[in-house]
Amino acid sequence: MPNVTWKCFDGTTVSAEVDSGVSLMEAALNLNVTGVFGDCGGALSCATCHVVVDETWHDRVPRPTDMETEMLDMVQGGRSSLSRLSCQIRVSDELDGIVLHVGS
Ligand code: FES
């Protein structure tokens, strides 16, 4: 199973093996990752699943859709060029080892 690491704004780090096909938002909720809420359940209407993909991984995740890009403008505190909505990224073998920053 692919390994995913979340580095949270409060200094905590969560690292776990996650089933392929699960969204990064769902995985974060299952693991109680601080700062990921997923209020809309992945319907692309809340932006509370915002993460910043580590720059070493940014080119390896699938590109955001236009809809996701629009929603990223609603991220509280602003977005960065590495921002993504984690409900829109599904875990796959290609993402084994990915690092995400939460609240940064
Ligand atoms: S969970 Fe609402 S936009 Fe991702």
PDB file of N, CA and C and ligand atoms in Angstrom:
ATOM      1  N   MET A   1       0.833  -1.195   0.000  1.00  0.00           N
ATOM      2  CA  MET A   1       0.000   0.000   0.000  1.00  0.00           C
ATOM      3  C   MET A   1       0.872   1.251   0.000  1.00  0.00           C
ATOM      4  N   PRO A   2       0.453   2.270  -0.719  1.00  0.00           N
ATOM      5  CA  PRO A   2       1.219   3.512  -0.752  1.00  0.00           C
ATOM      6  C   PRO A   2       1.275   4.184   0.622  1.00  0.00           C
ATOM      7  N   ASN A   3       2.395   4.796   0.897  1.00  0.00           N
ATOM      8  CA  ASN A   3       2.573   5.535   2.154  1.00  0.00           C
ATOM      9  C   ASN A   3       2.332   7.018   1.906  1.00  0.00           C
ATOM     10  N   VAL A   4       1.595   7.642   2.824  1.00  0.00           N
ATOM     11  CA  VAL A   4       1.294   9.070   2.734  1.00  0.00           C
ATOM     12  C   VAL A   4       1.693   9.725   4.046  1.00  0.00           C
ATOM     13  N   THR A   5       2.291  10.914   3.950  1.00  0.00           N
ATOM     14  CA  THR A   5       2.679  11.661   5.145  1.00  0.00           C
ATOM     15  C   THR A   5       2.046  13.042   5.113  1.00  0.00           C
ATOM     16  N   TRP A   6       1.410  13.403   6.231  1.00  0.00           N
ATOM     17  CA  TRP A   6       0.859  14.743   6.415  1.00  0.00           C
ATOM     18  C   TRP A   6       1.686  15.450   7.488  1.00  0.00           C
ATOM     19  N   LYS A   7       2.188  16.623   7.173  1.00  0.00           N
ATOM     20  CA  LYS A   7       2.913  17.442   8.147  1.00  0.00           C
ATOM     21  C   LYS A   7       2.009  18.612   8.502  1.00  0.00           C
ATOM     22  N   CYS A   8       1.585  18.654   9.754  1.00  0.00           N
ATOM     23  CA  CYS A   8       0.551  19.603  10.161  1.00  0.00           C
ATOM     24  C   CYS A   8       1.129  20.867  10.773  1.00  0.00           C
ATOM     25  N   PHE A   9       0.319  21.934  10.735  1.00  0.00           N
ATOM     26  CA  PHE A   9       0.752  23.242  11.220  1.00  0.00           C
ATOM     27  C   PHE A   9       1.091  23.219  12.706  1.00  0.00           C
ATOM     28  N   ASP A  10       0.526  22.275  13.446  1.00  0.00           N
ATOM     29  CA  ASP A  10       0.787  22.226  14.892  1.00  0.00           C
ATOM     30  C   ASP A  10       2.037  21.423  15.228  1.00  0.00           C
ATOM     31  N   GLY A  11       2.770  21.021  14.217  1.00  0.00           N
ATOM     32  CA  GLY A  11       4.027  20.306  14.450  1.00  0.00           C
ATOM     33  C   GLY A  11       3.895  18.799  14.422  1.00  0.00           C
ATOM     34  N   THR A  12       2.657  18.301  14.362  1.00  0.00           N
ATOM     35  CA  THR A  12       2.487  16.855  14.323  1.00  0.00           C
ATOM     36  C   THR A  12       2.689  16.332  12.899  1.00  0.00           C
ATOM     37  N   THR A  13       3.119  15.103  12.825  1.00  0.00           N
ATOM     38  CA  THR A  13       3.270  14.422  11.544  1.00  0.00           C
ATOM     39  C   THR A  13       2.529  13.099  11.620  1.00  0.00           C
ATOM     40  N   VAL A  14       1.741  12.828  10.589  1.00  0.00           N
ATOM     41  CA  VAL A  14       1.039  11.553  10.504  1.00  0.00           C
ATOM     42  C   VAL A  14       1.525  10.863   9.239  1.00  0.00           C
ATOM     43  N   SER A  15       1.948   9.637   9.387  1.00  0.00           N
ATOM     44  CA  SER A  15       2.422   8.874   8.244  1.00  0.00           C
ATOM     45  C   SER A  15       1.756   7.510   8.302  1.00  0.00           C
ATOM     46  N   ALA A  16       1.179   7.082   7.187  1.00  0.00           N
ATOM     47  CA  ALA A  16       0.454   5.810   7.202  1.00  0.00           C
ATOM     48  C   ALA A  16       0.382   5.221   5.806  1.00  0.00           C
ATOM     49  N   GLU A  17       0.167   3.919   5.762  1.00  0.00           N
ATOM     50  CA  GLU A  17      -0.110   3.252   4.502  1.00  0.00           C
ATOM     51  C   GLU A  17      -1.600   3.351   4.237  1.00  0.00           C
ATOM     52  N   VAL A  18      -1.939   3.707   3.009  1.00  0.00           N
ATOM     53  CA  VAL A  18      -3.328   4.006   2.650  1.00  0.00           C
ATOM     54  C   VAL A  18      -3.712   3.150   1.439  1.00  0.00           C
ATOM     55  N   ASP A  19      -4.942   2.642   1.463  1.00  0.00           N
ATOM     56  CA  ASP A  19      -5.433   1.851   0.329  1.00  0.00           C
ATOM     57  C   ASP A  19      -5.473   2.692  -0.941  1.00  0.00           C
ATOM     58  N   SER A  20      -5.053   2.118  -2.038  1.00  0.00           N
ATOM     59  CA  SER A  20      -5.193   2.782  -3.335  1.00  0.00           C
ATOM     60  C   SER A  20      -6.674   3.014  -3.622  1.00  0.00           C
ATOM     61  N   GLY A  21      -6.962   4.132  -4.243  1.00  0.00           N
ATOM     62  CA  GLY A  21      -8.332   4.459  -4.603  1.00  0.00           C
ATOM     63  C   GLY A  21      -9.026   5.370  -3.618  1.00  0.00           C
ATOM     64  N   VAL A  22      -8.514   5.405  -2.392  1.00  0.00           N
ATOM     65  CA  VAL A  22      -9.086   6.288  -1.371  1.00  0.00           C
ATOM     66  C   VAL A  22      -8.589   7.701  -1.636  1.00  0.00           C
ATOM     67  N   SER A  23      -9.440   8.704  -1.413  1.00  0.00           N
ATOM     68  CA  SER A  23      -8.953  10.067  -1.598  1.00  0.00           C
ATOM     69  C   SER A  23      -8.062  10.457  -0.422  1.00  0.00           C
ATOM     70  N   LEU A  24      -7.183  11.388  -0.674  1.00  0.00           N
ATOM     71  CA  LEU A  24      -6.294  11.858   0.392  1.00  0.00           C
ATOM     72  C   LEU A  24      -7.092  12.521   1.510  1.00  0.00           C
ATOM     73  N   MET A  25      -8.243  13.098   1.186  1.00  0.00           N
ATOM     74  CA  MET A  25      -9.109  13.687   2.223  1.00  0.00           C
ATOM     75  C   MET A  25      -9.685  12.590   3.106  1.00  0.00           C
ATOM     76  N   GLU A  26     -10.226  11.538   2.486  1.00  0.00           N
ATOM     77  CA  GLU A  26     -10.813  10.445   3.264  1.00  0.00           C
ATOM     78  C   GLU A  26      -9.762   9.800   4.160  1.00  0.00           C
ATOM     79  N   ALA A  27      -8.584   9.621   3.616  1.00  0.00           N
ATOM     80  CA  ALA A  27      -7.508   9.019   4.405  1.00  0.00           C
ATOM     81  C   ALA A  27      -7.165   9.909   5.598  1.00  0.00           C
ATOM     82  N   ALA A  28      -7.102  11.218   5.366  1.00  0.00           N
ATOM     83  CA  ALA A  28      -6.773  12.141   6.450  1.00  0.00           C
ATOM     84  C   ALA A  28      -7.830  12.094   7.551  1.00  0.00           C
ATOM     85  N   LEU A  29      -9.097  12.044   7.162  1.00  0.00           N
ATOM     86  CA  LEU A  29     -10.159  11.988   8.179  1.00  0.00           C
ATOM     87  C   LEU A  29     -10.065  10.685   8.972  1.00  0.00           C
ATOM     88  N   ASN A  30      -9.812   9.588   8.281  1.00  0.00           N
ATOM     89  CA  ASN A  30      -9.702   8.300   8.977  1.00  0.00           C
ATOM     90  C   ASN A  30      -8.558   8.286   9.979  1.00  0.00           C
ATOM     91  N   LEU A  31      -7.537   9.092   9.699  1.00  0.00           N
ATOM     92  CA  LEU A  31      -6.344   9.116  10.556  1.00  0.00           C
ATOM     93  C   LEU A  31      -6.341  10.308  11.519  1.00  0.00           C
ATOM     94  N   ASN A  32      -7.451  11.072  11.530  1.00  0.00           N
ATOM     95  CA  ASN A  32      -7.559  12.250  12.411  1.00  0.00           C
ATOM     96  C   ASN A  32      -6.429  13.242  12.200  1.00  0.00           C
ATOM     97  N   VAL A  33      -6.102  13.504  10.947  1.00  0.00           N
ATOM     98  CA  VAL A  33      -5.056  14.478  10.639  1.00  0.00           C
ATOM     99  C   VAL A  33      -5.565  15.877  10.989  1.00  0.00           C
ATOM    100  N   THR A  34      -4.803  16.587  11.800  1.00  0.00           N
ATOM    101  CA  THR A  34      -5.193  17.928  12.237  1.00  0.00           C
ATOM    102  C   THR A  34      -5.267  18.877  11.047  1.00  0.00           C
ATOM    103  N   GLY A  35      -6.396  19.585  10.938  1.00  0.00           N
ATOM    104  CA  GLY A  35      -6.511  20.638   9.935  1.00  0.00           C
ATOM    105  C   GLY A  35      -7.158  20.219   8.634  1.00  0.00           C
ATOM    106  N   VAL A  36      -7.485  18.934   8.473  1.00  0.00           N
ATOM    107  CA  VAL A  36      -8.229  18.477   7.287  1.00  0.00           C
ATOM    108  C   VAL A  36      -9.643  18.128   7.751  1.00  0.00           C
ATOM    109  N   PHE A  37     -10.652  18.787   7.155  1.00  0.00           N
ATOM    110  CA  PHE A  37     -12.029  18.617   7.640  1.00  0.00           C
ATOM    111  C   PHE A  37     -12.939  17.931   6.628  1.00  0.00           C
ATOM    112  N   GLY A  38     -12.823  18.288   5.374  1.00  0.00           N
ATOM    113  CA  GLY A  38     -13.659  17.647   4.358  1.00  0.00           C
ATOM    114  C   GLY A  38     -15.143  17.836   4.599  1.00  0.00           C
ATOM    115  N   ASP A  39     -15.544  19.061   4.903  1.00  0.00           N
ATOM    116  CA  ASP A  39     -16.931  19.338   5.284  1.00  0.00           C
ATOM    117  C   ASP A  39     -17.961  18.920   4.245  1.00  0.00           C
ATOM    118  N   CYS A  40     -17.632  18.980   2.966  1.00  0.00           N
ATOM    119  CA  CYS A  40     -18.633  18.659   1.930  1.00  0.00           C
ATOM    120  C   CYS A  40     -18.559  17.197   1.502  1.00  0.00           C
ATOM    121  N   GLY A  41     -17.695  16.449   2.126  1.00  0.00           N
ATOM    122  CA  GLY A  41     -17.617  15.029   1.805  1.00  0.00           C
ATOM    123  C   GLY A  41     -16.987  14.722   0.455  1.00  0.00           C
ATOM    124  N   GLY A  42     -16.297  15.692  -0.080  1.00  0.00           N
ATOM    125  CA  GLY A  42     -15.626  15.471  -1.363  1.00  0.00           C
ATOM    126  C   GLY A  42     -16.398  15.985  -2.561  1.00  0.00           C
ATOM    127  N   ALA A  43     -17.428  16.782  -2.309  1.00  0.00           N
ATOM    128  CA  ALA A  43     -18.276  17.299  -3.398  1.00  0.00           C
ATOM    129  C   ALA A  43     -17.695  18.553  -4.050  1.00  0.00           C
ATOM    130  N   LEU A  44     -16.512  18.924  -3.671  1.00  0.00           N
ATOM    131  CA  LEU A  44     -15.821  20.061  -4.268  1.00  0.00           C
ATOM    132  C   LEU A  44     -16.574  21.380  -4.025  1.00  0.00           C
ATOM    133  N   SER A  45     -17.030  21.540  -2.792  1.00  0.00           N
ATOM    134  CA  SER A  45     -17.772  22.772  -2.498  1.00  0.00           C
ATOM    135  C   SER A  45     -17.413  23.411  -1.158  1.00  0.00           C
ATOM    136  N   CYS A  46     -16.306  22.984  -0.528  1.00  0.00           N
ATOM    137  CA  CYS A  46     -15.993  23.585   0.775  1.00  0.00           C
ATOM    138  C   CYS A  46     -14.546  24.063   0.910  1.00  0.00           C
ATOM    139  N   ALA A  47     -13.630  23.424   0.276  1.00  0.00           N
ATOM    140  CA  ALA A  47     -12.197  23.750   0.352  1.00  0.00           C
ATOM    141  C   ALA A  47     -11.595  23.514   1.731  1.00  0.00           C
ATOM    142  N   THR A  48     -12.295  22.783   2.611  1.00  0.00           N
ATOM    143  CA  THR A  48     -11.735  22.512   3.935  1.00  0.00           C
ATOM    144  C   THR A  48     -10.821  21.287   3.944  1.00  0.00           C
ATOM    145  N   CYS A  49     -10.555  20.762   2.780  1.00  0.00           N
ATOM    146  CA  CYS A  49      -9.636  19.625   2.657  1.00  0.00           C
ATOM    147  C   CYS A  49      -8.310  20.086   2.054  1.00  0.00           C
ATOM    148  N   HIS A  50      -8.095  21.406   2.112  1.00  0.00           N
ATOM    149  CA  HIS A  50      -6.906  21.995   1.484  1.00  0.00           C
ATOM    150  C   HIS A  50      -5.605  21.432   2.061  1.00  0.00           C
ATOM    151  N   VAL A  51      -4.698  21.111   1.179  1.00  0.00           N
ATOM    152  CA  VAL A  51      -3.338  20.722   1.566  1.00  0.00           C
ATOM    153  C   VAL A  51      -2.371  21.395   0.588  1.00  0.00           C
ATOM    154  N   VAL A  52      -1.137  21.464   1.007  1.00  0.00           N
ATOM    155  CA  VAL A  52      -0.081  21.938   0.111  1.00  0.00           C
ATOM    156  C   VAL A  52       0.827  20.746  -0.177  1.00  0.00           C
ATOM    157  N   VAL A  53       0.891  20.374  -1.434  1.00  0.00           N
ATOM    158  CA  VAL A  53       1.727  19.236  -1.828  1.00  0.00           C
ATOM    159  C   VAL A  53       3.190  19.643  -1.725  1.00  0.00           C
ATOM    160  N   ASP A  54       3.980  18.803  -1.090  1.00  0.00           N
ATOM    161  CA  ASP A  54       5.404  19.107  -0.997  1.00  0.00           C
ATOM    162  C   ASP A  54       5.973  19.341  -2.392  1.00  0.00           C
ATOM    163  N   GLU A  55       6.822  20.326  -2.496  1.00  0.00           N
ATOM    164  CA  GLU A  55       7.290  20.712  -3.833  1.00  0.00           C
ATOM    165  C   GLU A  55       7.995  19.584  -4.564  1.00  0.00           C
ATOM    166  N   THR A  56       8.540  18.620  -3.840  1.00  0.00           N
ATOM    167  CA  THR A  56       9.202  17.490  -4.494  1.00  0.00           C
ATOM    168  C   THR A  56       8.189  16.544  -5.157  1.00  0.00           C
ATOM    169  N   TRP A  57       6.916  16.703  -4.802  1.00  0.00           N
ATOM    170  CA  TRP A  57       5.860  15.837  -5.348  1.00  0.00           C
ATOM    171  C   TRP A  57       4.924  16.548  -6.296  1.00  0.00           C
ATOM    172  N   HIS A  58       5.005  17.849  -6.349  1.00  0.00           N
ATOM    173  CA  HIS A  58       3.998  18.626  -7.072  1.00  0.00           C
ATOM    174  C   HIS A  58       3.827  18.186  -8.526  1.00  0.00           C
ATOM    175  N   ASP A  59       4.897  17.867  -9.202  1.00  0.00           N
ATOM    176  CA  ASP A  59       4.806  17.493 -10.620  1.00  0.00           C
ATOM    177  C   ASP A  59       4.319  16.061 -10.823  1.00  0.00           C
ATOM    178  N   ARG A  60       4.178  15.321  -9.745  1.00  0.00           N
ATOM    179  CA  ARG A  60       3.805  13.917  -9.878  1.00  0.00           C
ATOM    180  C   ARG A  60       2.335  13.641  -9.554  1.00  0.00           C
ATOM    181  N   VAL A  61       1.631  14.652  -9.060  1.00  0.00           N
ATOM    182  CA  VAL A  61       0.203  14.451  -8.807  1.00  0.00           C
ATOM    183  C   VAL A  61      -0.582  14.900 -10.037  1.00  0.00           C
ATOM    184  N   PRO A  62      -1.725  14.260 -10.292  1.00  0.00           N
ATOM    185  CA  PRO A  62      -2.550  14.675 -11.438  1.00  0.00           C
ATOM    186  C   PRO A  62      -2.929  16.151 -11.322  1.00  0.00           C
ATOM    187  N   ARG A  63      -3.008  16.832 -12.456  1.00  0.00           N
ATOM    188  CA  ARG A  63      -3.335  18.265 -12.475  1.00  0.00           C
ATOM    189  C   ARG A  63      -4.761  18.498 -11.965  1.00  0.00           C
ATOM    190  N   PRO A  64      -4.993  19.652 -11.333  1.00  0.00           N
ATOM    191  CA  PRO A  64      -6.360  19.962 -10.883  1.00  0.00           C
ATOM    192  C   PRO A  64      -7.276  20.293 -12.059  1.00  0.00           C
ATOM    193  N   THR A  65      -8.545  19.986 -11.894  1.00  0.00           N
ATOM    194  CA  THR A  65      -9.539  20.380 -12.890  1.00  0.00           C
ATOM    195  C   THR A  65      -9.799  21.884 -12.745  1.00  0.00           C
ATOM    196  N   ASP A  66     -10.479  22.451 -13.734  1.00  0.00           N
ATOM    197  CA  ASP A  66     -10.838  23.870 -13.651  1.00  0.00           C
ATOM    198  C   ASP A  66     -11.694  24.142 -12.419  1.00  0.00           C
ATOM    199  N   MET A  67     -12.576  23.214 -12.132  1.00  0.00           N
ATOM    200  CA  MET A  67     -13.462  23.364 -10.963  1.00  0.00           C
ATOM    201  C   MET A  67     -12.652  23.397  -9.670  1.00  0.00           C
ATOM    202  N   GLU A  68     -11.677  22.503  -9.555  1.00  0.00           N
ATOM    203  CA  GLU A  68     -10.842  22.507  -8.354  1.00  0.00           C
ATOM    204  C   GLU A  68     -10.062  23.812  -8.271  1.00  0.00           C
ATOM    205  N   THR A  69      -9.541  24.251  -9.385  1.00  0.00           N
ATOM    206  CA  THR A  69      -8.769  25.498  -9.394  1.00  0.00           C
ATOM    207  C   THR A  69      -9.622  26.669  -8.918  1.00  0.00           C
ATOM    208  N   GLU A  70     -10.877  26.693  -9.338  1.00  0.00           N
ATOM    209  CA  GLU A  70     -11.782  27.763  -8.874  1.00  0.00           C
ATOM    210  C   GLU A  70     -12.014  27.662  -7.373  1.00  0.00           C
ATOM    211  N   MET A  71     -12.220  26.449  -6.899  1.00  0.00           N
ATOM    212  CA  MET A  71     -12.465  26.264  -5.460  1.00  0.00           C
ATOM    213  C   MET A  71     -11.248  26.616  -4.627  1.00  0.00           C
ATOM    214  N   LEU A  72     -10.081  26.428  -5.181  1.00  0.00           N
ATOM    215  CA  LEU A  72      -8.864  26.744  -4.429  1.00  0.00           C
ATOM    216  C   LEU A  72      -8.799  28.231  -4.081  1.00  0.00           C
ATOM    217  N   ASP A  73      -9.491  29.052  -4.855  1.00  0.00           N
ATOM    218  CA  ASP A  73      -9.518  30.477  -4.534  1.00  0.00           C
ATOM    219  C   ASP A  73     -10.274  30.752  -3.240  1.00  0.00           C
ATOM    220  N   MET A  74     -11.028  29.766  -2.757  1.00  0.00           N
ATOM    221  CA  MET A  74     -11.806  29.945  -1.529  1.00  0.00           C
ATOM    222  C   MET A  74     -11.056  29.458  -0.291  1.00  0.00           C
ATOM    223  N   VAL A  75      -9.841  29.022  -0.463  1.00  0.00           N
ATOM    224  CA  VAL A  75      -9.087  28.501   0.675  1.00  0.00           C
ATOM    225  C   VAL A  75      -8.859  29.610   1.695  1.00  0.00           C
ATOM    226  N   GLN A  76      -9.240  29.314   2.925  1.00  0.00           N
ATOM    227  CA  GLN A  76      -9.062  30.274   3.998  1.00  0.00           C
ATOM    228  C   GLN A  76      -7.570  30.545   4.203  1.00  0.00           C
ATOM    229  N   GLY A  77      -7.208  31.795   4.234  1.00  0.00           N
ATOM    230  CA  GLY A  77      -5.806  32.144   4.424  1.00  0.00           C
ATOM    231  C   GLY A  77      -5.024  32.190   3.128  1.00  0.00           C
ATOM    232  N   GLY A  78      -5.699  31.899   2.024  1.00  0.00           N
ATOM    233  CA  GLY A  78      -5.044  31.995   0.727  1.00  0.00           C
ATOM    234  C   GLY A  78      -4.423  30.692   0.281  1.00  0.00           C
ATOM    235  N   ARG A  79      -4.146  30.627  -0.993  1.00  0.00           N
ATOM    236  CA  ARG A  79      -3.594  29.421  -1.589  1.00  0.00           C
ATOM    237  C   ARG A  79      -2.164  29.690  -2.054  1.00  0.00           C
ATOM    238  N   SER A  80      -1.455  28.617  -2.289  1.00  0.00           N
ATOM    239  CA  SER A  80      -0.124  28.747  -2.876  1.00  0.00           C
ATOM    240  C   SER A  80      -0.133  28.010  -4.209  1.00  0.00           C
ATOM    241  N   SER A  81       0.931  28.122  -4.936  1.00  0.00           N
ATOM    242  CA  SER A  81       1.009  27.444  -6.231  1.00  0.00           C
ATOM    243  C   SER A  81       1.043  25.925  -6.060  1.00  0.00           C
ATOM    244  N   LEU A  82       1.269  25.466  -4.847  1.00  0.00           N
ATOM    245  CA  LEU A  82       1.325  24.035  -4.565  1.00  0.00           C
ATOM    246  C   LEU A  82       0.049  23.526  -3.890  1.00  0.00           C
ATOM    247  N   SER A  83      -0.932  24.404  -3.757  1.00  0.00           N
ATOM    248  CA  SER A  83      -2.178  24.046  -3.073  1.00  0.00           C
ATOM    249  C   SER A  83      -2.998  23.046  -3.882  1.00  0.00           C
ATOM    250  N   ARG A  84      -3.654  22.154  -3.164  1.00  0.00           N
ATOM    251  CA  ARG A  84      -4.604  21.217  -3.768  1.00  0.00           C
ATOM    252  C   ARG A  84      -5.732  20.940  -2.786  1.00  0.00           C
ATOM    253  N   LEU A  85      -6.849  20.484  -3.337  1.00  0.00           N
ATOM    254  CA  LEU A  85      -7.944  19.995  -2.509  1.00  0.00           C
ATOM    255  C   LEU A  85      -7.783  18.485  -2.434  1.00  0.00           C
ATOM    256  N   SER A  86      -7.552  18.002  -1.229  1.00  0.00           N
ATOM    257  CA  SER A  86      -7.148  16.597  -1.105  1.00  0.00           C
ATOM    258  C   SER A  86      -8.265  15.611  -1.413  1.00  0.00           C
ATOM    259  N   CYS A  87      -9.514  16.086  -1.494  1.00  0.00           N
ATOM    260  CA  CYS A  87     -10.591  15.172  -1.881  1.00  0.00           C
ATOM    261  C   CYS A  87     -10.513  14.831  -3.357  1.00  0.00           C
ATOM    262  N   GLN A  88      -9.729  15.579  -4.102  1.00  0.00           N
ATOM    263  CA  GLN A  88      -9.663  15.397  -5.550  1.00  0.00           C
ATOM    264  C   GLN A  88      -8.464  14.558  -5.987  1.00  0.00           C
ATOM    265  N   ILE A  89      -7.696  14.079  -5.037  1.00  0.00           N
ATOM    266  CA  ILE A  89      -6.521  13.263  -5.374  1.00  0.00           C
ATOM    267  C   ILE A  89      -6.712  11.874  -4.775  1.00  0.00           C
ATOM    268  N   ARG A  90      -6.686  10.884  -5.621  1.00  0.00           N
ATOM    269  CA  ARG A  90      -6.837   9.503  -5.138  1.00  0.00           C
ATOM    270  C   ARG A  90      -5.462   8.859  -4.980  1.00  0.00           C
ATOM    271  N   VAL A  91      -5.331   8.126  -3.921  1.00  0.00           N
ATOM    272  CA  VAL A  91      -4.070   7.452  -3.636  1.00  0.00           C
ATOM    273  C   VAL A  91      -3.828   6.375  -4.692  1.00  0.00           C
ATOM    274  N   SER A  92      -2.592   6.308  -5.142  1.00  0.00           N
ATOM    275  CA  SER A  92      -2.205   5.285  -6.118  1.00  0.00           C
ATOM    276  C   SER A  92      -0.753   4.905  -5.851  1.00  0.00           C
ATOM    277  N   ASP A  93      -0.321   3.828  -6.473  1.00  0.00           N
ATOM    278  CA  ASP A  93       1.070   3.401  -6.288  1.00  0.00           C
ATOM    279  C   ASP A  93       2.047   4.493  -6.708  1.00  0.00           C
ATOM    280  N   GLU A  94       1.647   5.283  -7.702  1.00  0.00           N
ATOM    281  CA  GLU A  94       2.519   6.361  -8.189  1.00  0.00           C
ATOM    282  C   GLU A  94       2.757   7.427  -7.121  1.00  0.00           C
ATOM    283  N   LEU A  95       1.862   7.500  -6.139  1.00  0.00           N
ATOM    284  CA  LEU A  95       1.991   8.517  -5.095  1.00  0.00           C
ATOM    285  C   LEU A  95       2.618   7.956  -3.814  1.00  0.00           C
ATOM    286  N   ASP A  96       3.160   6.749  -3.881  1.00  0.00           N
ATOM    287  CA  ASP A  96       3.802   6.153  -2.702  1.00  0.00           C
ATOM    288  C   ASP A  96       4.922   7.055  -2.198  1.00  0.00           C
ATOM    289  N   GLY A  97       4.789   7.509  -0.963  1.00  0.00           N
ATOM    290  CA  GLY A  97       5.817   8.366  -0.359  1.00  0.00           C
ATOM    291  C   GLY A  97       5.466   9.845  -0.381  1.00  0.00           C
ATOM    292  N   ILE A  98       4.295  10.195  -0.909  1.00  0.00           N
ATOM    293  CA  ILE A  98       3.920  11.613  -1.033  1.00  0.00           C
ATOM    294  C   ILE A  98       3.881  12.293   0.344  1.00  0.00           C
ATOM    295  N   VAL A  99       4.262  13.560   0.331  1.00  0.00           N
ATOM    296  CA  VAL A  99       4.262  14.374   1.555  1.00  0.00           C
ATOM    297  C   VAL A  99       3.348  15.572   1.323  1.00  0.00           C
ATOM    298  N   LEU A 100       2.455  15.796   2.280  1.00  0.00           N
ATOM    299  CA  LEU A 100       1.504  16.903   2.212  1.00  0.00           C
ATOM    300  C   LEU A 100       1.673  17.790   3.442  1.00  0.00           C
ATOM    301  N   HIS A 101       1.514  19.078   3.237  1.00  0.00           N
ATOM    302  CA  HIS A 101       1.571  20.025   4.354  1.00  0.00           C
ATOM    303  C   HIS A 101       0.156  20.539   4.599  1.00  0.00           C
ATOM    304  N   VAL A 102      -0.224  20.600   5.862  1.00  0.00           N
ATOM    305  CA  VAL A 102      -1.578  21.032   6.215  1.00  0.00           C
ATOM    306  C   VAL A 102      -1.494  22.330   7.003  1.00  0.00           C
ATOM    307  N   GLY A 103      -2.242  23.318   6.522  1.00  0.00           N
ATOM    308  CA  GLY A 103      -2.289  24.588   7.242  1.00  0.00           C
ATOM    309  C   GLY A 103      -1.065  25.440   7.032  1.00  0.00           C
ATOM    310  N   SER A 104      -0.386  25.236   5.929  1.00  0.00           N
ATOM    311  CA  SER A 104       0.795  26.062   5.658  1.00  0.00           C
ATOM    312  C   SER A 104       0.609  26.793   4.349  1.00  0.00           C
TER     313      SER A 104
HETATM  314  S1  FES B   1     -13.956  17.944   0.926  1.00  0.00           S
HETATM  315 FE1  FES B   1     -15.016  19.751   0.273  1.00  0.00          FE
HETATM  316  S2  FES B   1     -13.810  20.472  -1.368  1.00  0.00           S
HETATM  317 FE2  FES B   1     -12.721  18.727  -0.688  1.00  0.00          FE
END
